[in-house]
PDB file of C-alpha atoms and ligand atoms in Angstrom:
ATOM      1  CA  MET A  23       3.333   5.008 -18.552  1.00  0.00           C
ATOM      2  CA  PRO A  24       2.824   8.444 -20.126  1.00  0.00           C
ATOM      3  CA  SER A  25       3.657  11.439 -17.951  1.00  0.00           C
ATOM      4  CA  CYS A  26       0.877  13.710 -16.671  1.00  0.00           C
ATOM      5  CA  ALA A  27       2.542  16.791 -18.178  1.00  0.00           C
ATOM      6  CA  ASP A  28       1.407  16.008 -21.721  1.00  0.00           C
ATOM      7  CA  ALA A  29      -1.862  14.252 -20.900  1.00  0.00           C
ATOM      8  CA  GLY A  30      -3.774  16.786 -23.036  1.00  0.00           C
ATOM      9  CA  GLY A  31      -2.642  15.470 -26.403  1.00  0.00           C
ATOM     10  CA  GLY A  32      -0.331  13.264 -28.420  1.00  0.00           C
ATOM     11  CA  ALA A  33       0.404   9.710 -27.416  1.00  0.00           C
ATOM     12  CA  ALA A  34      -0.583  10.341 -23.788  1.00  0.00           C
ATOM     13  CA  GLY A  35      -3.951  11.739 -24.850  1.00  0.00           C
ATOM     14  CA  ARG A  36      -4.656   8.729 -27.048  1.00  0.00           C
ATOM     15  CA  TRP A  37      -3.610   6.433 -24.205  1.00  0.00           C
ATOM     16  CA  ALA A  38      -5.993   8.212 -21.803  1.00  0.00           C
ATOM     17  CA  SER A  39      -8.899   7.854 -24.273  1.00  0.00           C
ATOM     18  CA  LEU A  40      -8.118   4.195 -24.779  1.00  0.00           C
ATOM     19  CA  VAL A  41      -8.083   3.590 -21.012  1.00  0.00           C
ATOM     20  CA  ALA A  42     -11.374   5.482 -20.611  1.00  0.00           C
ATOM     21  CA  ALA A  43     -12.930   3.443 -23.435  1.00  0.00           C
ATOM     22  CA  LEU A  44     -11.769   0.140 -21.933  1.00  0.00           C
ATOM     23  CA  GLU A  45     -13.121   1.150 -18.511  1.00  0.00           C
ATOM     24  CA  GLY A  46     -16.433   1.925 -20.157  1.00  0.00           C
ATOM     25  CA  VAL A  47     -16.517  -1.549 -21.726  1.00  0.00           C
ATOM     26  CA  GLU A  48     -15.611  -3.123 -18.379  1.00  0.00           C
ATOM     27  CA  ARG A  49     -18.454  -1.276 -16.591  1.00  0.00           C
ATOM     28  CA  TRP A  50     -20.862  -2.440 -19.269  1.00  0.00           C
ATOM     29  CA  LEU A  51     -19.728  -6.063 -19.079  1.00  0.00           C
ATOM     30  CA  LEU A  52     -19.660  -6.259 -15.282  1.00  0.00           C
ATOM     31  CA  PRO A  53     -22.776  -5.827 -13.185  1.00  0.00           C
ATOM     32  CA  PRO A  54     -22.398  -2.825 -10.833  1.00  0.00           C
ATOM     33  CA  SER A  55     -22.188  -4.859  -7.653  1.00  0.00           C
ATOM     34  CA  CYS A  56     -19.778  -4.654  -4.720  1.00  0.00           C
ATOM     35  CA  LEU A  57     -16.708  -6.839  -4.985  1.00  0.00           C
ATOM     36  CA  LEU A  58     -17.017  -7.849  -1.333  1.00  0.00           C
ATOM     37  CA  CYS A  59     -20.724  -8.138  -0.451  1.00  0.00           C
ATOM     38  CA  GLU A  60     -22.216  -8.313  -3.973  1.00  0.00           C
ATOM     39  CA  ALA A  61     -24.834  -5.691  -3.102  1.00  0.00           C
ATOM     40  CA  PRO A  62     -25.608  -3.270  -5.951  1.00  0.00           C
ATOM     41  CA  VAL A  63     -23.291  -0.232  -5.915  1.00  0.00           C
ATOM     42  CA  PRO A  64     -25.380   2.982  -6.045  1.00  0.00           C
ATOM     43  CA  VAL A  65     -24.854   5.178  -9.107  1.00  0.00           C
ATOM     44  CA  ARG A  66     -23.609   8.065  -6.939  1.00  0.00           C
ATOM     45  CA  GLU A  67     -20.649   5.931  -5.880  1.00  0.00           C
ATOM     46  CA  GLY A  68     -19.662   5.852  -9.530  1.00  0.00           C
ATOM     47  CA  ASP A  69     -16.804   3.523 -10.277  1.00  0.00           C
ATOM     48  CA  ALA A  70     -16.314   2.197  -6.747  1.00  0.00           C
ATOM     49  CA  LEU A  71     -15.724  -1.548  -6.802  1.00  0.00           C
ATOM     50  CA  ILE A  72     -16.298  -1.713  -3.050  1.00  0.00           C
ATOM     51  CA  CYS A  73     -19.523  -0.259  -1.665  1.00  0.00           C
ATOM     52  CA  GLY A  74     -19.709   2.461   0.994  1.00  0.00           C
ATOM     53  CA  LEU A  75     -21.205   0.082   3.549  1.00  0.00           C
ATOM     54  CA  CYS A  76     -18.297  -2.370   3.251  1.00  0.00           C
ATOM     55  CA  ARG A  77     -15.806   0.504   3.500  1.00  0.00           C
ATOM     56  CA  SER A  78     -17.569   1.893   6.585  1.00  0.00           C
ATOM     57  CA  ARG A  79     -17.030  -1.457   8.331  1.00  0.00           C
ATOM     58  CA  TRP A  80     -13.237  -1.225   8.078  1.00  0.00           C
ATOM     59  CA  ALA A  81     -11.861  -0.576  11.591  1.00  0.00           C
ATOM     60  CA  PRO A  82      -9.501   2.426  11.641  1.00  0.00           C
ATOM     61  CA  VAL A  83      -6.181   2.111  13.486  1.00  0.00           C
ATOM     62  CA  ALA A  84      -6.557   4.753  16.200  1.00  0.00           C
ATOM     63  CA  PRO A  85      -4.252   6.474  18.721  1.00  0.00           C
ATOM     64  CA  PRO A  86      -2.693   6.345  21.250  1.00  0.00           C
ATOM     65  CA  TRP A  87       0.110   4.788  19.229  1.00  0.00           C
ATOM     66  CA  CYS A  88       3.893   4.686  18.999  1.00  0.00           C
ATOM     67  CA  ASP A  89       4.890   7.934  17.310  1.00  0.00           C
ATOM     68  CA  ARG A  90       7.371   6.106  15.079  1.00  0.00           C
ATOM     69  CA  CYS A  91       5.734   2.862  13.924  1.00  0.00           C
ATOM     70  CA  GLY A  92       2.077   3.719  14.572  1.00  0.00           C
ATOM     71  CA  GLN A  93       1.412   0.569  16.606  1.00  0.00           C
ATOM     72  CA  PRO A  94      -1.214   1.137  19.319  1.00  0.00           C
ATOM     73  CA  LEU A  95       0.591   1.689  22.612  1.00  0.00           C
ATOM     74  CA  ALA A  96      -0.443   3.062  25.991  1.00  0.00           C
ATOM     75  CA  ALA A  97       1.094   6.456  26.728  1.00  0.00           C
ATOM     76  CA  GLY A  98       4.465   6.260  28.485  1.00  0.00           C
ATOM     77  CA  LEU A  99       5.267   2.680  27.437  1.00  0.00           C
ATOM     78  CA  GLU A 100       8.282   1.894  25.295  1.00  0.00           C
ATOM     79  CA  CYS A 101       7.496   0.352  21.884  1.00  0.00           C
ATOM     80  CA  ARG A 102       9.005  -3.056  21.261  1.00  0.00           C
ATOM     81  CA  LEU A 103       7.910  -3.325  17.650  1.00  0.00           C
ATOM     82  CA  CYS A 104      10.188  -0.675  16.132  1.00  0.00           C
ATOM     83  CA  ALA A 105      13.050  -0.689  18.673  1.00  0.00           C
ATOM     84  CA  ALA A 106      15.197  -2.987  16.497  1.00  0.00           C
ATOM     85  CA  TRP A 107      14.524  -1.201  13.191  1.00  0.00           C
ATOM     86  CA  PRO A 108      17.579   0.299  11.531  1.00  0.00           C
ATOM     87  CA  ALA A 109      17.695   4.110  11.453  1.00  0.00           C
ATOM     88  CA  GLY A 110      15.983   5.722   8.480  1.00  0.00           C
ATOM     89  CA  LEU A 111      12.275   4.982   8.735  1.00  0.00           C
ATOM     90  CA  ALA A 112      10.946   7.997  10.616  1.00  0.00           C
ATOM     91  CA  ARG A 113       7.218   7.276  10.804  1.00  0.00           C
ATOM     92  CA  VAL A 114       4.636   4.712   9.622  1.00  0.00           C
ATOM     93  CA  ARG A 115       0.866   4.965   9.660  1.00  0.00           C
ATOM     94  CA  SER A 116      -1.781   2.438   8.559  1.00  0.00           C
ATOM     95  CA  ALA A 117      -5.412   3.170   7.765  1.00  0.00           C
ATOM     96  CA  VAL A 118      -7.335   0.118   8.993  1.00  0.00           C
ATOM     97  CA  TRP A 119      -6.926  -3.228  10.759  1.00  0.00           C
ATOM     98  CA  LEU A 120      -6.444  -6.295   8.566  1.00  0.00           C
ATOM     99  CA  ARG A 121      -9.727  -7.935   9.569  1.00  0.00           C
ATOM    100  CA  ASP A 122     -12.892  -9.209   7.900  1.00  0.00           C
ATOM    101  CA  SER A 123     -13.731  -7.305   4.748  1.00  0.00           C
ATOM    102  CA  ALA A 124     -10.501  -5.242   4.815  1.00  0.00           C
ATOM    103  CA  ARG A 125      -8.644  -8.562   4.612  1.00  0.00           C
ATOM    104  CA  ASP A 126     -10.948  -9.633   1.751  1.00  0.00           C
ATOM    105  CA  ALA A 127     -10.250  -6.370  -0.094  1.00  0.00           C
ATOM    106  CA  VAL A 128      -6.476  -6.909   0.142  1.00  0.00           C
ATOM    107  CA  HIS A 129      -6.927 -10.490  -1.033  1.00  0.00           C
ATOM    108  CA  ARG A 130      -8.934  -9.429  -4.092  1.00  0.00           C
ATOM    109  CA  LEU A 131      -6.329  -6.792  -4.968  1.00  0.00           C
ATOM    110  CA  LYS A 132      -3.348  -9.028  -4.409  1.00  0.00           C
ATOM    111  CA  TYR A 133      -4.329 -12.493  -5.532  1.00  0.00           C
ATOM    112  CA  GLU A 134      -7.443 -12.211  -7.678  1.00  0.00           C
ATOM    113  CA  GLY A 135      -6.404  -9.595 -10.216  1.00  0.00           C
ATOM    114  CA  TRP A 136      -8.805  -6.873  -9.006  1.00  0.00           C
ATOM    115  CA  TRP A 137      -6.250  -4.092  -9.229  1.00  0.00           C
ATOM    116  CA  ARG A 138      -8.917  -1.387  -9.508  1.00  0.00           C
ATOM    117  CA  ALA A 139      -9.879  -2.129  -5.902  1.00  0.00           C
ATOM    118  CA  ALA A 140      -6.780  -0.022  -5.145  1.00  0.00           C
ATOM    119  CA  ASP A 141      -8.956   3.098  -5.488  1.00  0.00           C
ATOM    120  CA  ALA A 142     -11.102   2.148  -2.493  1.00  0.00           C
ATOM    121  CA  LEU A 143      -8.019   1.331  -0.418  1.00  0.00           C
ATOM    122  CA  ALA A 144      -6.370   4.637  -1.354  1.00  0.00           C
ATOM    123  CA  GLU A 145      -9.520   6.518  -0.371  1.00  0.00           C
ATOM    124  CA  ALA A 146      -9.265   5.089   3.171  1.00  0.00           C
ATOM    125  CA  MET A 147      -5.587   6.155   3.344  1.00  0.00           C
ATOM    126  CA  ARG A 148      -6.037   9.842   2.483  1.00  0.00           C
ATOM    127  CA  VAL A 149      -6.137  10.887   6.147  1.00  0.00           C
ATOM    128  CA  LEU A 150      -2.736   9.388   7.025  1.00  0.00           C
ATOM    129  CA  GLU A 151      -0.319  11.944   8.482  1.00  0.00           C
ATOM    130  CA  PRO A 152       2.737  11.322   6.252  1.00  0.00           C
ATOM    131  CA  LEU A 153       0.715  12.243   3.132  1.00  0.00           C
ATOM    132  CA  THR A 154       1.472  15.970   2.960  1.00  0.00           C
ATOM    133  CA  ASP A 155       2.123  18.285  -0.004  1.00  0.00           C
ATOM    134  CA  GLY A 156       5.393  17.822  -1.832  1.00  0.00           C
ATOM    135  CA  VAL A 157       6.230  14.264  -0.783  1.00  0.00           C
ATOM    136  CA  SER A 158       7.219  11.620  -3.348  1.00  0.00           C
ATOM    137  CA  LEU A 159       5.252   8.366  -3.161  1.00  0.00           C
ATOM    138  CA  ILE A 160       7.422   5.281  -3.628  1.00  0.00           C
ATOM    139  CA  PRO A 161       5.665   1.902  -3.842  1.00  0.00           C
ATOM    140  CA  VAL A 162       7.493  -1.031  -2.252  1.00  0.00           C
ATOM    141  CA  PRO A 163       8.720  -3.095  -5.229  1.00  0.00           C
ATOM    142  CA  LEU A 164       7.911  -6.776  -5.608  1.00  0.00           C
ATOM    143  CA  GLY A 165      10.555  -9.318  -6.548  1.00  0.00           C
ATOM    144  CA  ALA A 166      10.709  -9.813 -10.342  1.00  0.00           C
ATOM    145  CA  ARG A 167       9.339 -13.348 -10.119  1.00  0.00           C
ATOM    146  CA  ARG A 168       6.339 -12.377  -8.003  1.00  0.00           C
ATOM    147  CA  GLN A 169       5.583  -9.379 -10.216  1.00  0.00           C
ATOM    148  CA  ARG A 170       5.686 -11.579 -13.356  1.00  0.00           C
ATOM    149  CA  ARG A 171       3.325 -14.075 -11.778  1.00  0.00           C
ATOM    150  CA  ARG A 172       0.858 -11.430 -10.589  1.00  0.00           C
ATOM    151  CA  GLY A 173       1.153  -9.176 -13.624  1.00  0.00           C
ATOM    152  CA  TYR A 174       1.283  -6.018 -11.506  1.00  0.00           C
ATOM    153  CA  ASN A 175       2.511  -4.712  -8.182  1.00  0.00           C
ATOM    154  CA  GLN A 176      -0.404  -4.059  -5.809  1.00  0.00           C
ATOM    155  CA  SER A 177       1.568  -1.399  -3.910  1.00  0.00           C
ATOM    156  CA  GLU A 178       2.180   0.464  -7.163  1.00  0.00           C
ATOM    157  CA  ARG A 179      -1.555   0.425  -7.894  1.00  0.00           C
ATOM    158  CA  ILE A 180      -2.310   1.860  -4.441  1.00  0.00           C
ATOM    159  CA  ALA A 181       0.417   4.529  -4.837  1.00  0.00           C
ATOM    160  CA  ALA A 182      -0.938   5.509  -8.271  1.00  0.00           C
ATOM    161  CA  ALA A 183      -4.478   5.824  -6.872  1.00  0.00           C
ATOM    162  CA  LEU A 184      -3.214   7.925  -3.940  1.00  0.00           C
ATOM    163  CA  GLY A 185      -1.149  10.111  -6.254  1.00  0.00           C
ATOM    164  CA  ARG A 186      -4.178  10.809  -8.487  1.00  0.00           C
ATOM    165  CA  ARG A 187      -6.441  11.628  -5.556  1.00  0.00           C
ATOM    166  CA  MET A 188      -4.007  13.814  -3.638  1.00  0.00           C
ATOM    167  CA  GLY A 189      -1.949  15.408  -6.432  1.00  0.00           C
ATOM    168  CA  LEU A 190       1.277  13.751  -5.248  1.00  0.00           C
ATOM    169  CA  GLU A 191       4.036  12.490  -7.496  1.00  0.00           C
ATOM    170  CA  VAL A 192       4.583   8.723  -7.720  1.00  0.00           C
ATOM    171  CA  ARG A 193       8.138   7.508  -8.323  1.00  0.00           C
ATOM    172  CA  PRO A 194       8.195   3.716  -8.648  1.00  0.00           C
ATOM    173  CA  GLY A 195      11.603   3.786 -10.360  1.00  0.00           C
ATOM    174  CA  MET A 196      13.447   5.174  -7.363  1.00  0.00           C
ATOM    175  CA  LEU A 197      13.596   1.919  -5.439  1.00  0.00           C
ATOM    176  CA  SER A 198      14.335  -1.555  -6.731  1.00  0.00           C
ATOM    177  CA  ARG A 199      14.556  -4.962  -5.158  1.00  0.00           C
ATOM    178  CA  SER A 200      18.102  -6.188  -5.520  1.00  0.00           C
ATOM    179  CA  ARG A 201      17.306  -9.723  -4.440  1.00  0.00           C
ATOM    180  CA  GLU A 202      14.270 -11.925  -3.960  1.00  0.00           C
ATOM    181  CA  THR A 203      13.399 -12.699  -0.355  1.00  0.00           C
ATOM    182  CA  PRO A 204      11.760 -15.887   0.914  1.00  0.00           C
ATOM    183  CA  THR A 205       8.226 -15.470   2.207  1.00  0.00           C
ATOM    184  CA  GLN A 206       8.135 -13.938   5.671  1.00  0.00           C
ATOM    185  CA  THR A 207       4.921 -15.404   7.019  1.00  0.00           C
ATOM    186  CA  ALA A 208       6.436 -17.838   9.506  1.00  0.00           C
ATOM    187  CA  LEU A 209       9.244 -15.635  10.767  1.00  0.00           C
ATOM    188  CA  THR A 210       9.669 -13.763  14.055  1.00  0.00           C
ATOM    189  CA  PRO A 211      10.186  -9.951  13.885  1.00  0.00           C
ATOM    190  CA  GLU A 212      13.975 -10.339  14.318  1.00  0.00           C
ATOM    191  CA  ALA A 213      14.202 -13.010  11.614  1.00  0.00           C
ATOM    192  CA  ARG A 214      12.132 -10.812   9.287  1.00  0.00           C
ATOM    193  CA  LEU A 215      14.596  -7.937   9.695  1.00  0.00           C
ATOM    194  CA  ALA A 216      17.517 -10.229   8.832  1.00  0.00           C
ATOM    195  CA  ASN A 217      15.561 -11.728   5.898  1.00  0.00           C
ATOM    196  CA  VAL A 218      15.068  -8.393   4.119  1.00  0.00           C
ATOM    197  CA  ALA A 219      18.234  -6.509   5.160  1.00  0.00           C
ATOM    198  CA  GLY A 220      19.989  -5.265   2.007  1.00  0.00           C
ATOM    199  CA  ALA A 221      17.174  -6.455  -0.284  1.00  0.00           C
ATOM    200  CA  PHE A 222      16.546  -2.970  -1.752  1.00  0.00           C
ATOM    201  CA  THR A 223      18.530  -0.345  -3.664  1.00  0.00           C
ATOM    202  CA  GLY A 224      17.617   3.332  -4.057  1.00  0.00           C
ATOM    203  CA  THR A 225      18.538   5.422  -7.124  1.00  0.00           C
ATOM    204  CA  PRO A 226      20.483   8.710  -6.907  1.00  0.00           C
ATOM    205  CA  GLY A 227      17.336  10.541  -8.108  1.00  0.00           C
ATOM    206  CA  VAL A 228      15.964  10.184  -4.596  1.00  0.00           C
ATOM    207  CA  ALA A 229      18.578  12.577  -3.143  1.00  0.00           C
ATOM    208  CA  GLY A 230      17.066  15.389  -1.092  1.00  0.00           C
ATOM    209  CA  ARG A 231      13.466  14.136  -1.462  1.00  0.00           C
ATOM    210  CA  ILE A 232      10.928  13.564   1.277  1.00  0.00           C
ATOM    211  CA  CYS A 233       9.772  10.030   0.465  1.00  0.00           C
ATOM    212  CA  VAL A 234       6.672   8.165   1.568  1.00  0.00           C
ATOM    213  CA  LEU A 235       6.808   4.421   0.970  1.00  0.00           C
ATOM    214  CA  VAL A 236       3.463   2.847   0.043  1.00  0.00           C
ATOM    215  CA  ASP A 237       2.554  -0.760   0.804  1.00  0.00           C
ATOM    216  CA  ASP A 238      -0.647  -2.783   1.170  1.00  0.00           C
ATOM    217  CA  VAL A 239      -0.106  -4.375   4.592  1.00  0.00           C
ATOM    218  CA  PHE A 240       2.091  -3.592   7.607  1.00  0.00           C
ATOM    219  CA  THR A 241       3.039  -6.667   9.626  1.00  0.00           C
ATOM    220  CA  THR A 242       6.228  -6.007  11.603  1.00  0.00           C
ATOM    221  CA  GLY A 243       7.611  -3.185   9.432  1.00  0.00           C
ATOM    222  CA  ALA A 244      10.736  -5.153   8.496  1.00  0.00           C
ATOM    223  CA  THR A 245      10.242  -4.703   4.740  1.00  0.00           C
ATOM    224  CA  LEU A 246       9.517  -0.983   5.105  1.00  0.00           C
ATOM    225  CA  ALA A 247      12.544  -0.524   7.380  1.00  0.00           C
ATOM    226  CA  ALA A 248      14.859  -2.209   4.836  1.00  0.00           C
ATOM    227  CA  ALA A 249      13.381  -0.174   1.963  1.00  0.00           C
ATOM    228  CA  ALA A 250      13.770   3.058   3.965  1.00  0.00           C
ATOM    229  CA  ALA A 251      17.391   2.255   4.799  1.00  0.00           C
ATOM    230  CA  ALA A 252      18.118   1.908   1.049  1.00  0.00           C
ATOM    231  CA  LEU A 253      16.458   5.269   0.273  1.00  0.00           C
ATOM    232  CA  VAL A 254      18.408   7.016   3.040  1.00  0.00           C
ATOM    233  CA  ASP A 255      21.635   5.444   1.730  1.00  0.00           C
ATOM    234  CA  ALA A 256      20.790   6.911  -1.696  1.00  0.00           C
ATOM    235  CA  GLY A 257      20.408  10.386  -0.146  1.00  0.00           C
ATOM    236  CA  ALA A 258      16.693  10.767   0.694  1.00  0.00           C
ATOM    237  CA  ALA A 259      16.100  13.675   3.097  1.00  0.00           C
ATOM    238  CA  ARG A 260      13.434  11.826   5.090  1.00  0.00           C
ATOM    239  CA  VAL A 261      11.514   8.565   4.699  1.00  0.00           C
ATOM    240  CA  GLU A 262       8.068   7.769   6.095  1.00  0.00           C
ATOM    241  CA  ALA A 263       5.568   5.091   5.085  1.00  0.00           C
ATOM    242  CA  VAL A 264       1.848   4.443   4.759  1.00  0.00           C
ATOM    243  CA  THR A 265      -0.027   1.178   4.402  1.00  0.00           C
ATOM    244  CA  PHE A 266      -3.682   0.401   3.834  1.00  0.00           C
ATOM    245  CA  ALA A 267      -3.920  -2.269   6.516  1.00  0.00           C
ATOM    246  CA  ARG A 268      -2.115  -3.363   9.666  1.00  0.00           C
ATOM    247  CA  ALA A 269      -1.976  -7.020  10.692  1.00  0.00           C
ATOM    248  CA  GLU A 270      -2.759  -7.919  14.286  1.00  0.00           C
ATOM    249  CA  LEU A 271       0.366  -9.681  15.476  1.00  0.00           C
ATOM    250  CA  PRO A 272       0.044 -13.155  16.936  1.00  0.00           C
ATOM    251  CA  VAL A 273       3.682 -13.108  18.090  1.00  0.00           C
ATOM    252  CA  ARG A 274       4.937 -11.646  21.365  1.00  0.00           C
ATOM    253  CA  LEU A 275       7.225  -8.706  20.696  1.00  0.00           C
ATOM    254  CA  THR A 276      10.105  -9.510  22.976  1.00  0.00           C
TER     255      THR A 276
HETATM  256 ZN1   ZN B  12     -20.096  -4.103  -0.187  1.00  0.00          ZN
HETATM  257 ZN1   ZN B  13       7.050   1.661  17.603  1.00  0.00          ZN
END
């Protein structure tokens, strides 16, 4: 990817014009209808792949919540979701619940190749507390095999969209996955933590930075906790995380 610093000319400038031209062709080829409800997208919503009505139906995750993991929690109660996390992940916030059309949006982004839907997801995440001036956005990396199969990393697309909207730097190279992990779907929270422990490595470039991990969905936070531990090991000053959606947990957190 070209850097933003020389976007005005040279190779980066030509790249930007090529991207703009291809987006123009895509808009011309595709009817301007919402990816989720197929209603026409009004001109004033420009390039949005997901219409305003669909986005307004996404249910925000609202307080009171656990100050650390952002899971809704009555005041005064102890949180059982993040109690077993290793040290390092200071705070996580998610924009909306993984329900209905928010679930559909994630599905389109993740499994159907609609990576430009990341813009609509990023727009819903702008209000999240960890996203303050000067932080470095670090997308959670996919395993090499999954990334090859999908062709892109959905978390990287969301981080790039957030970075553009909020003027924040995006540093995908600062965290890598050092081993593939089996799918987590059927695991309990404790088993998930063990499954991903040591799966990530941070680079020395992360030293002294305030990092915000970016992911599409928060389930138990095990992946984010393991990624944060790797960044702290590499010298990060502080690590927080944001996700577009938060899954409603079917498991009892005991
Ligand atoms: Zn719609
Ligand atoms: Zn918690």
